[in-house]
Amino acid sequence: MSTNIDNKLYTLKYSTDTESHLKITDKEKCRLCTSKNCTYICPAKVYEWNPDSQEIIINFENCLECGACRIACEKKVIDWQYPKGTKGVTFKQG
Ligand code: SF4
Ligand code: SF4
């Protein structure tokens, strides 16, 4: 059986919040960011660069709460909170 990330994602259960727990605090810094690290580091492909609007789109519903984007963002503009209460991802056993 394959153990790639796509298969792992099938073992997760989400309870989506209506409000994003991930926010960009300064969109201008994203425009100036040359690495766009967030679009590569996230295992759930939460961040997408939109060349038309020149901003990062955040698909926060898919977040696995791993925290990697906070570390990877070169300009430290990701405001990252744990989802409220029972919202967010649940890691199932087995
Ligand atoms: S790595 Fe940080 S600054 Fe760069 S595009 Fe992503 S969120 Fe914006
Ligand atoms: S916490 Fe992890 S899964 Fe969530 S957006 Fe950041 S890198 Fe992606």
mmCIF file of N, CA, C and O and ligand atoms in Angstrom:
data_model
loop_
_atom_site.group_PDB
_atom_site.id
_atom_site.type_symbol
_atom_site.label_atom_id
_atom_site.label_comp_id
_atom_site.label_asym_id
_atom_site.label_seq_id
_atom_site.Cartn_x
_atom_site.Cartn_y
_atom_site.Cartn_z
ATOM 1 N N MET A 1 0.846 -1.196 0.000
ATOM 2 C CA MET A 1 0.000 0.000 0.000
ATOM 3 C C MET A 1 0.881 1.247 0.000
ATOM 4 O O MET A 1 1.877 1.318 0.692
ATOM 5 N N SER A 2 0.510 2.199 -0.804
ATOM 6 C CA SER A 2 1.275 3.441 -0.889
ATOM 7 C C SER A 2 1.109 4.255 0.390
ATOM 8 O O SER A 2 0.062 4.256 1.010
ATOM 9 N N THR A 3 2.172 4.926 0.780
ATOM 10 C CA THR A 3 2.095 5.766 1.991
ATOM 11 C C THR A 3 2.282 7.231 1.629
ATOM 12 O O THR A 3 2.727 8.013 2.439
ATOM 13 N N ASN A 4 1.955 7.586 0.387
ATOM 14 C CA ASN A 4 2.169 8.988 0.039
ATOM 15 C C ASN A 4 1.159 9.890 0.734
ATOM 16 O O ASN A 4 0.188 9.446 1.328
ATOM 17 N N ILE A 5 1.425 11.198 0.636
ATOM 18 C CA ILE A 5 0.640 12.163 1.418
ATOM 19 C C ILE A 5 -0.828 12.161 1.020
ATOM 20 O O ILE A 5 -1.715 12.342 1.855
ATOM 21 N N ASP A 6 -1.123 11.893 -0.251
ATOM 22 C CA ASP A 6 -2.526 11.884 -0.667
ATOM 23 C C ASP A 6 -3.307 10.801 0.068
ATOM 24 O O ASP A 6 -4.438 11.021 0.494
ATOM 25 N N ASN A 7 -2.668 9.623 0.237
ATOM 26 C CA ASN A 7 -3.351 8.562 0.973
ATOM 27 C C ASN A 7 -3.498 8.920 2.443
ATOM 28 O O ASN A 7 -4.521 8.624 3.063
ATOM 29 N N LYS A 8 -2.477 9.539 3.003
ATOM 30 C CA LYS A 8 -2.551 9.961 4.403
ATOM 31 C C LYS A 8 -3.714 10.923 4.616
ATOM 32 O O LYS A 8 -4.393 10.887 5.631
ATOM 33 N N LEU A 9 -3.924 11.809 3.644
ATOM 34 C CA LEU A 9 -4.971 12.811 3.800
ATOM 35 C C LEU A 9 -6.347 12.160 3.885
ATOM 36 O O LEU A 9 -7.250 12.708 4.510
ATOM 37 N N TYR A 10 -6.526 10.976 3.309
ATOM 38 C CA TYR A 10 -7.810 10.291 3.402
ATOM 39 C C TYR A 10 -8.136 9.860 4.830
ATOM 40 O O TYR A 10 -9.270 9.576 5.149
ATOM 41 N N THR A 11 -7.118 9.788 5.688
ATOM 42 C CA THR A 11 -7.357 9.324 7.059
ATOM 43 C C THR A 11 -7.735 10.471 7.989
ATOM 44 O O THR A 11 -7.908 10.279 9.168
ATOM 45 N N LEU A 12 -7.864 11.660 7.461
ATOM 46 C CA LEU A 12 -8.159 12.815 8.294
ATOM 47 C C LEU A 12 -9.628 13.185 8.219
ATOM 48 O O LEU A 12 -10.285 12.973 7.224
ATOM 49 N N LYS A 13 -10.098 13.769 9.296
ATOM 50 C CA LYS A 13 -11.474 14.240 9.338
ATOM 51 C C LYS A 13 -11.440 15.734 9.629
ATOM 52 O O LYS A 13 -10.733 16.183 10.514
ATOM 53 N N TYR A 14 -12.207 16.485 8.889
ATOM 54 C CA TYR A 14 -12.208 17.934 9.069
ATOM 55 C C TYR A 14 -13.562 18.401 9.584
ATOM 56 O O TYR A 14 -14.592 17.884 9.205
ATOM 57 N N SER A 15 -13.515 19.406 10.452
ATOM 58 C CA SER A 15 -14.717 20.148 10.812
ATOM 59 C C SER A 15 -14.400 21.598 10.507
ATOM 60 O O SER A 15 -13.683 22.260 11.246
ATOM 61 N N THR A 16 -14.896 22.055 9.381
ATOM 62 C CA THR A 16 -14.446 23.339 8.872
ATOM 63 C C THR A 16 -15.090 24.506 9.604
ATOM 64 O O THR A 16 -16.294 24.540 9.814
ATOM 65 N N ASP A 17 -14.239 25.439 9.983
ATOM 66 C CA ASP A 17 -14.709 26.684 10.582
ATOM 67 C C ASP A 17 -15.127 27.618 9.438
ATOM 68 O O ASP A 17 -14.710 27.451 8.308
ATOM 69 N N THR A 18 -15.947 28.593 9.759
ATOM 70 C CA THR A 18 -16.359 29.535 8.725
ATOM 71 C C THR A 18 -15.323 30.637 8.535
ATOM 72 O O THR A 18 -15.268 31.272 7.505
ATOM 73 N N GLU A 19 -14.503 30.841 9.541
ATOM 74 C CA GLU A 19 -13.500 31.901 9.475
ATOM 75 C C GLU A 19 -12.112 31.283 9.431
ATOM 76 O O GLU A 19 -11.821 30.338 10.175
ATOM 77 N N SER A 20 -11.253 31.816 8.581
ATOM 78 C CA SER A 20 -9.915 31.262 8.445
ATOM 79 C C SER A 20 -9.092 31.468 9.714
ATOM 80 O O SER A 20 -9.104 32.547 10.303
ATOM 81 N N HIS A 21 -8.365 30.439 10.128
ATOM 82 C CA HIS A 21 -7.433 30.572 11.250
ATOM 83 C C HIS A 21 -6.049 30.980 10.748
ATOM 84 O O HIS A 21 -5.114 31.096 11.509
ATOM 85 N N LEU A 22 -5.951 31.165 9.427
ATOM 86 C CA LEU A 22 -4.699 31.582 8.806
ATOM 87 C C LEU A 22 -4.941 32.909 8.100
ATOM 88 O O LEU A 22 -5.880 33.021 7.305
ATOM 89 N N LYS A 23 -4.117 33.880 8.410
ATOM 90 C CA LYS A 23 -4.285 35.183 7.759
ATOM 91 C C LYS A 23 -2.923 35.725 7.346
ATOM 92 O O LYS A 23 -1.918 35.481 8.008
ATOM 93 N N ILE A 24 -2.940 36.464 6.244
ATOM 94 C CA ILE A 24 -1.741 37.181 5.815
ATOM 95 C C ILE A 24 -1.839 38.596 6.386
ATOM 96 O O ILE A 24 -2.819 39.302 6.127
ATOM 97 N N THR A 25 -0.868 38.991 7.150
ATOM 98 C CA THR A 25 -0.949 40.289 7.824
ATOM 99 C C THR A 25 -0.506 41.451 6.924
ATOM 100 O O THR A 25 -0.827 42.589 7.213
ATOM 101 N N ASP A 26 0.242 41.155 5.869
ATOM 102 C CA ASP A 26 0.713 42.227 4.993
ATOM 103 C C ASP A 26 0.832 41.680 3.565
ATOM 104 O O ASP A 26 1.838 41.061 3.203
ATOM 105 N N LYS A 27 -0.211 41.902 2.777
ATOM 106 C CA LYS A 27 -0.239 41.341 1.420
ATOM 107 C C LYS A 27 0.839 41.935 0.518
ATOM 108 O O LYS A 27 1.288 41.283 -0.426
ATOM 109 N N GLU A 28 1.223 43.154 0.798
ATOM 110 C CA GLU A 28 2.271 43.789 0.002
ATOM 111 C C GLU A 28 3.584 43.001 0.108
ATOM 112 O O GLU A 28 4.331 42.859 -0.863
ATOM 113 N N LYS A 29 3.845 42.467 1.291
ATOM 114 C CA LYS A 29 5.081 41.682 1.471
ATOM 115 C C LYS A 29 5.039 40.406 0.627
ATOM 116 O O LYS A 29 6.067 39.945 0.147
ATOM 117 N N CYS A 30 3.850 39.835 0.443
ATOM 118 C CA CYS A 30 3.728 38.653 -0.423
ATOM 119 C C CYS A 30 4.054 39.012 -1.870
ATOM 120 O O CYS A 30 4.658 38.226 -2.592
ATOM 121 N N ARG A 31 3.635 40.209 -2.281
ATOM 122 C CA ARG A 31 3.941 40.645 -3.657
ATOM 123 C C ARG A 31 5.443 40.774 -3.864
ATOM 124 O O ARG A 31 5.960 40.514 -4.947
ATOM 125 N N LEU A 32 6.137 41.169 -2.805
ATOM 126 C CA LEU A 32 7.589 41.355 -2.896
ATOM 127 C C LEU A 32 8.362 40.069 -2.595
ATOM 128 O O LEU A 32 9.571 40.015 -2.775
ATOM 129 N N CYS A 33 7.675 39.054 -2.148
ATOM 130 C CA CYS A 33 8.326 37.794 -1.736
ATOM 131 C C CYS A 33 8.766 37.018 -2.974
ATOM 132 O O CYS A 33 7.946 36.717 -3.840
ATOM 133 N N THR A 34 10.044 36.729 -3.062
ATOM 134 C CA THR A 34 10.537 36.033 -4.252
ATOM 135 C C THR A 34 10.435 34.517 -4.137
ATOM 136 O O THR A 34 10.315 33.826 -5.133
ATOM 137 N N SER A 35 10.452 33.992 -2.913
ATOM 138 C CA SER A 35 10.459 32.530 -2.759
ATOM 139 C C SER A 35 9.063 31.911 -2.870
ATOM 140 O O SER A 35 8.917 30.807 -3.376
ATOM 141 N N LYS A 36 8.057 32.617 -2.385
ATOM 142 C CA LYS A 36 6.692 32.046 -2.267
ATOM 143 C C LYS A 36 6.762 30.665 -1.587
ATOM 144 O O LYS A 36 6.120 29.703 -2.006
ATOM 145 N N ASN A 37 7.571 30.603 -0.542
ATOM 146 C CA ASN A 37 7.796 29.343 0.166
ATOM 147 C C ASN A 37 6.506 28.662 0.622
ATOM 148 O O ASN A 37 6.407 27.444 0.626
ATOM 149 N N CYS A 38 5.542 29.463 1.011
ATOM 150 C CA CYS A 38 4.300 28.887 1.532
ATOM 151 C C CYS A 38 3.628 27.986 0.493
ATOM 152 O O CYS A 38 2.973 27.006 0.852
ATOM 153 N N THR A 39 3.787 28.326 -0.787
ATOM 154 C CA THR A 39 3.117 27.536 -1.823
ATOM 155 C C THR A 39 3.821 26.194 -2.066
ATOM 156 O O THR A 39 3.267 25.323 -2.713
ATOM 157 N N TYR A 40 5.050 26.058 -1.562
ATOM 158 C CA TYR A 40 5.793 24.800 -1.732
ATOM 159 C C TYR A 40 5.803 23.949 -0.472
ATOM 160 O O TYR A 40 5.781 22.725 -0.535
ATOM 161 N N ILE A 41 5.859 24.612 0.691
ATOM 162 C CA ILE A 41 6.093 23.878 1.935
ATOM 163 C C ILE A 41 4.843 23.174 2.454
ATOM 164 O O ILE A 41 4.925 22.160 3.133
ATOM 165 N N CYS A 42 3.695 23.734 2.158
ATOM 166 C CA CYS A 42 2.466 23.195 2.764
ATOM 167 C C CYS A 42 2.096 21.839 2.159
ATOM 168 O O CYS A 42 1.878 21.731 0.956
ATOM 169 N N PRO A 43 1.998 20.790 2.995
ATOM 170 C CA PRO A 43 1.667 19.467 2.471
ATOM 171 C C PRO A 43 0.236 19.361 1.962
ATOM 172 O O PRO A 43 -0.096 18.453 1.212
ATOM 173 N N ALA A 44 -0.609 20.288 2.368
ATOM 174 C CA ALA A 44 -2.024 20.241 1.965
ATOM 175 C C ALA A 44 -2.363 21.265 0.883
ATOM 176 O O ALA A 44 -3.528 21.465 0.565
ATOM 177 N N LYS A 45 -1.334 21.910 0.344
ATOM 178 C CA LYS A 45 -1.518 22.887 -0.738
ATOM 179 C C LYS A 45 -2.532 23.975 -0.364
ATOM 180 O O LYS A 45 -3.417 24.336 -1.145
ATOM 181 N N VAL A 46 -2.404 24.478 0.834
ATOM 182 C CA VAL A 46 -3.323 25.519 1.328
ATOM 183 C C VAL A 46 -3.086 26.858 0.629
ATOM 184 O O VAL A 46 -4.030 27.592 0.353
ATOM 185 N N TYR A 47 -1.821 27.158 0.332
ATOM 186 C CA TYR A 47 -1.493 28.475 -0.235
ATOM 187 C C TYR A 47 -1.305 28.392 -1.746
ATOM 188 O O TYR A 47 -0.579 27.538 -2.238
ATOM 189 N N GLU A 48 -1.982 29.307 -2.430
ATOM 190 C CA GLU A 48 -1.831 29.401 -3.886
ATOM 191 C C GLU A 48 -1.580 30.847 -4.258
ATOM 192 O O GLU A 48 -2.280 31.740 -3.767
ATOM 193 N N TRP A 49 -0.629 31.082 -5.109
ATOM 194 C CA TRP A 49 -0.372 32.438 -5.601
ATOM 195 C C TRP A 49 -1.297 32.722 -6.767
ATOM 196 O O TRP A 49 -1.348 31.941 -7.732
ATOM 197 N N ASN A 50 -2.058 33.804 -6.683
ATOM 198 C CA ASN A 50 -2.935 34.210 -7.779
ATOM 199 C C ASN A 50 -2.263 35.342 -8.540
ATOM 200 O O ASN A 50 -2.196 36.477 -8.046
ATOM 201 N N PRO A 51 -1.733 35.068 -9.738
ATOM 202 C CA PRO A 51 -1.000 36.101 -10.467
ATOM 203 C C PRO A 51 -1.899 37.249 -10.916
ATOM 204 O O PRO A 51 -1.426 38.371 -11.106
ATOM 205 N N ASP A 52 -3.174 37.004 -11.089
ATOM 206 C CA ASP A 52 -4.084 38.068 -11.540
ATOM 207 C C ASP A 52 -4.318 39.105 -10.448
ATOM 208 O O ASP A 52 -4.176 40.301 -10.660
ATOM 209 N N SER A 53 -4.679 38.608 -9.257
ATOM 210 C CA SER A 53 -4.940 39.548 -8.153
ATOM 211 C C SER A 53 -3.671 39.881 -7.381
ATOM 212 O O SER A 53 -3.690 40.728 -6.483
ATOM 213 N N GLN A 54 -2.569 39.172 -7.712
ATOM 214 C CA GLN A 54 -1.285 39.414 -7.033
ATOM 215 C C GLN A 54 -1.404 39.204 -5.523
ATOM 216 O O GLN A 54 -0.942 40.018 -4.731
ATOM 217 N N GLU A 55 -2.075 38.114 -5.154
ATOM 218 C CA GLU A 55 -2.153 37.805 -3.732
ATOM 219 C C GLU A 55 -2.218 36.293 -3.517
ATOM 220 O O GLU A 55 -2.486 35.534 -4.442
ATOM 221 N N ILE A 56 -1.951 35.923 -2.279
ATOM 222 C CA ILE A 56 -2.012 34.514 -1.889
ATOM 223 C C ILE A 56 -3.455 34.153 -1.557
ATOM 224 O O ILE A 56 -4.124 34.854 -0.789
ATOM 225 N N ILE A 57 -3.935 33.076 -2.153
ATOM 226 C CA ILE A 57 -5.248 32.534 -1.796
ATOM 227 C C ILE A 57 -5.006 31.476 -0.716
ATOM 228 O O ILE A 57 -4.083 30.663 -0.835
ATOM 229 N N ILE A 58 -5.807 31.504 0.334
ATOM 230 C CA ILE A 58 -5.622 30.564 1.446
ATOM 231 C C ILE A 58 -6.803 29.602 1.501
ATOM 232 O O ILE A 58 -7.919 30.001 1.838
ATOM 233 N N ASN A 59 -6.549 28.345 1.167
ATOM 234 C CA ASN A 59 -7.577 27.309 1.259
ATOM 235 C C ASN A 59 -7.522 26.709 2.668
ATOM 236 O O ASN A 59 -7.125 25.566 2.859
ATOM 237 N N PHE A 60 -7.910 27.510 3.654
ATOM 238 C CA PHE A 60 -7.672 27.158 5.052
ATOM 239 C C PHE A 60 -8.384 25.876 5.481
ATOM 240 O O PHE A 60 -7.989 25.208 6.427
ATOM 241 N N GLU A 61 -9.440 25.512 4.750
ATOM 242 C CA GLU A 61 -10.210 24.306 5.112
ATOM 243 C C GLU A 61 -9.346 23.051 5.070
ATOM 244 O O GLU A 61 -9.644 22.064 5.729
ATOM 245 N N ASN A 62 -8.276 23.076 4.252
ATOM 246 C CA ASN A 62 -7.442 21.879 4.080
ATOM 247 C C ASN A 62 -6.283 21.795 5.066
ATOM 248 O O ASN A 62 -5.510 20.848 5.033
ATOM 249 N N CYS A 63 -6.156 22.767 5.950
ATOM 250 C CA CYS A 63 -4.981 22.847 6.819
ATOM 251 C C CYS A 63 -4.886 21.659 7.775
ATOM 252 O O CYS A 63 -5.866 21.262 8.395
ATOM 253 N N LEU A 64 -3.691 21.104 7.884
ATOM 254 C CA LEU A 64 -3.412 19.969 8.756
ATOM 255 C C LEU A 64 -2.843 20.407 10.106
ATOM 256 O O LEU A 64 -2.488 19.578 10.923
ATOM 257 N N GLU A 65 -2.715 21.712 10.291
ATOM 258 C CA GLU A 65 -2.220 22.286 11.542
ATOM 259 C C GLU A 65 -0.816 21.806 11.892
ATOM 260 O O GLU A 65 -0.495 21.556 13.049
ATOM 261 N N CYS A 66 0.024 21.675 10.870
ATOM 262 C CA CYS A 66 1.385 21.208 11.111
ATOM 263 C C CYS A 66 2.312 22.355 11.526
ATOM 264 O O CYS A 66 3.352 22.127 12.124
ATOM 265 N N GLY A 67 1.966 23.577 11.177
ATOM 266 C CA GLY A 67 2.753 24.740 11.589
ATOM 267 C C GLY A 67 3.925 25.070 10.689
ATOM 268 O O GLY A 67 4.636 26.047 10.930
ATOM 269 N N ALA A 68 4.144 24.297 9.627
ATOM 270 C CA ALA A 68 5.327 24.495 8.784
ATOM 271 C C ALA A 68 5.335 25.856 8.093
ATOM 272 O O ALA A 68 6.386 26.471 7.913
ATOM 273 N N CYS A 69 4.172 26.355 7.704
ATOM 274 C CA CYS A 69 4.133 27.615 6.949
ATOM 275 C C CYS A 69 4.613 28.789 7.793
ATOM 276 O O CYS A 69 5.217 29.726 7.281
ATOM 277 N N ARG A 70 4.344 28.739 9.074
ATOM 278 C CA ARG A 70 4.800 29.825 9.964
ATOM 279 C C ARG A 70 6.310 29.939 9.931
ATOM 280 O O ARG A 70 6.879 31.016 9.962
ATOM 281 N N ILE A 71 6.966 28.795 9.910
ATOM 282 C CA ILE A 71 8.430 28.774 9.907
ATOM 283 C C ILE A 71 8.953 29.131 8.522
ATOM 284 O O ILE A 71 9.931 29.853 8.380
ATOM 285 N N ALA A 72 8.261 28.656 7.484
ATOM 286 C CA ALA A 72 8.768 28.807 6.121
ATOM 287 C C ALA A 72 8.572 30.199 5.550
ATOM 288 O O ALA A 72 9.327 30.612 4.668
ATOM 289 N N CYS A 73 7.587 30.928 6.032
ATOM 290 C CA CYS A 73 7.305 32.255 5.457
ATOM 291 C C CYS A 73 8.491 33.174 5.709
ATOM 292 O O CYS A 73 8.805 33.503 6.854
ATOM 293 N N GLU A 74 9.128 33.602 4.625
ATOM 294 C CA GLU A 74 10.375 34.377 4.780
ATOM 295 C C GLU A 74 10.130 35.769 5.340
ATOM 296 O O GLU A 74 11.022 36.383 5.900
ATOM 297 N N LYS A 75 8.912 36.290 5.217
ATOM 298 C CA LYS A 75 8.644 37.638 5.705
ATOM 299 C C LYS A 75 7.786 37.647 6.969
ATOM 300 O O LYS A 75 7.389 38.704 7.460
ATOM 301 N N LYS A 76 7.513 36.460 7.485
ATOM 302 C CA LYS A 76 6.780 36.309 8.751
ATOM 303 C C LYS A 76 5.460 37.093 8.758
ATOM 304 O O LYS A 76 5.166 37.860 9.674
ATOM 305 N N VAL A 77 4.685 36.903 7.708
ATOM 306 C CA VAL A 77 3.403 37.610 7.621
ATOM 307 C C VAL A 77 2.201 36.663 7.780
ATOM 308 O O VAL A 77 1.065 37.078 7.568
ATOM 309 N N ILE A 78 2.475 35.406 8.154
ATOM 310 C CA ILE A 78 1.357 34.481 8.359
ATOM 311 C C ILE A 78 0.954 34.508 9.825
ATOM 312 O O ILE A 78 1.742 34.179 10.709
ATOM 313 N N ASP A 79 -0.288 34.959 10.056
ATOM 314 C CA ASP A 79 -0.856 34.956 11.402
ATOM 315 C C ASP A 79 -1.593 33.634 11.547
ATOM 316 O O ASP A 79 -2.567 33.367 10.841
ATOM 317 N N TRP A 80 -1.114 32.799 12.451
ATOM 318 C CA TRP A 80 -1.557 31.403 12.543
ATOM 319 C C TRP A 80 -2.141 31.150 13.926
ATOM 320 O O TRP A 80 -1.443 31.301 14.924
ATOM 321 N N GLN A 81 -3.410 30.826 13.971
ATOM 322 C CA GLN A 81 -4.064 30.491 15.244
ATOM 323 C C GLN A 81 -4.580 29.065 15.135
ATOM 324 O O GLN A 81 -4.937 28.643 14.034
ATOM 325 N N TYR A 82 -4.683 28.364 16.234
ATOM 326 C CA TYR A 82 -5.376 27.083 16.184
ATOM 327 C C TYR A 82 -6.849 27.345 15.926
ATOM 328 O O TYR A 82 -7.406 28.316 16.459
ATOM 329 N N PRO A 83 -7.512 26.497 15.109
ATOM 330 C CA PRO A 83 -8.949 26.669 14.906
ATOM 331 C C PRO A 83 -9.688 26.594 16.238
ATOM 332 O O PRO A 83 -9.258 25.893 17.154
ATOM 333 N N LYS A 84 -10.795 27.321 16.317
ATOM 334 C CA LYS A 84 -11.552 27.386 17.564
ATOM 335 C C LYS A 84 -12.140 26.035 17.958
ATOM 336 O O LYS A 84 -12.600 25.280 17.105
ATOM 337 N N GLY A 85 -12.179 25.764 19.252
ATOM 338 C CA GLY A 85 -12.914 24.635 19.825
ATOM 339 C C GLY A 85 -12.702 23.336 19.093
ATOM 340 O O GLY A 85 -11.587 22.864 18.953
ATOM 341 N N THR A 86 -13.785 22.765 18.603
ATOM 342 C CA THR A 86 -13.735 21.464 17.938
ATOM 343 C C THR A 86 -13.486 21.586 16.443
ATOM 344 O O THR A 86 -13.522 20.593 15.729
ATOM 345 N N LYS A 87 -13.231 22.811 15.955
ATOM 346 C CA LYS A 87 -13.018 22.979 14.514
ATOM 347 C C LYS A 87 -11.609 22.534 14.141
ATOM 348 O O LYS A 87 -10.737 22.399 14.976
ATOM 349 N N GLY A 88 -11.425 22.350 12.834
ATOM 350 C CA GLY A 88 -10.107 21.974 12.345
ATOM 351 C C GLY A 88 -10.002 20.481 12.104
ATOM 352 O O GLY A 88 -11.004 19.779 11.940
ATOM 353 N N VAL A 89 -8.779 19.997 12.071
ATOM 354 C CA VAL A 89 -8.533 18.628 11.668
ATOM 355 C C VAL A 89 -8.515 17.691 12.868
ATOM 356 O O VAL A 89 -8.114 18.064 13.969
ATOM 357 N N THR A 90 -8.983 16.442 12.662
ATOM 358 C CA THR A 90 -8.899 15.400 13.674
ATOM 359 C C THR A 90 -8.087 14.260 13.090
ATOM 360 O O THR A 90 -8.373 13.809 11.972
ATOM 361 N N PHE A 91 -7.078 13.804 13.802
ATOM 362 C CA PHE A 91 -6.251 12.703 13.325
ATOM 363 C C PHE A 91 -6.825 11.402 13.851
ATOM 364 O O PHE A 91 -6.832 11.137 15.036
ATOM 365 N N LYS A 92 -7.312 10.569 12.924
ATOM 366 C CA LYS A 92 -7.947 9.314 13.316
ATOM 367 C C LYS A 92 -6.874 8.241 13.561
ATOM 368 O O LYS A 92 -5.836 8.244 12.908
ATOM 369 N N GLN A 93 -7.141 7.342 14.454
ATOM 370 C CA GLN A 93 -6.216 6.250 14.753
ATOM 371 C C GLN A 93 -6.444 5.104 13.783
ATOM 372 O O GLN A 93 -7.560 4.841 13.365
ATOM 373 N N GLY A 94 -5.354 4.353 13.474
ATOM 374 C CA GLY A 94 -5.459 3.117 12.727
ATOM 375 C C GLY A 94 -5.711 3.257 11.260
ATOM 376 O O GLY A 94 -5.844 4.234 10.688
HETATM 377 S S1 SF4 B 1 6.179 32.871 1.968
HETATM 378 FE FE1 SF4 B 1 5.170 34.427 3.291
HETATM 379 S S2 SF4 B 1 5.630 36.399 2.321
HETATM 380 FE FE2 SF4 B 1 6.066 34.793 0.820
HETATM 381 S S3 SF4 B 1 4.162 34.626 -0.383
HETATM 382 FE FE3 SF4 B 1 4.062 33.108 1.271
HETATM 383 S S4 SF4 B 1 2.960 34.138 2.957
HETATM 384 FE FE4 SF4 B 1 3.667 35.735 1.517
HETATM 385 S S1 SF4 B 2 -0.092 24.688 9.180
HETATM 386 FE FE1 SF4 B 2 0.765 23.131 7.755
HETATM 387 S S2 SF4 B 2 -1.015 22.337 6.626
HETATM 388 FE FE2 SF4 B 2 -1.665 24.250 7.624
HETATM 389 S S3 SF4 B 2 -1.370 25.817 6.071
HETATM 390 FE FE3 SF4 B 2 0.530 25.746 7.309
HETATM 391 S S4 SF4 B 2 1.893 24.313 6.215
HETATM 392 FE FE4 SF4 B 2 -0.185 24.017 5.429
#
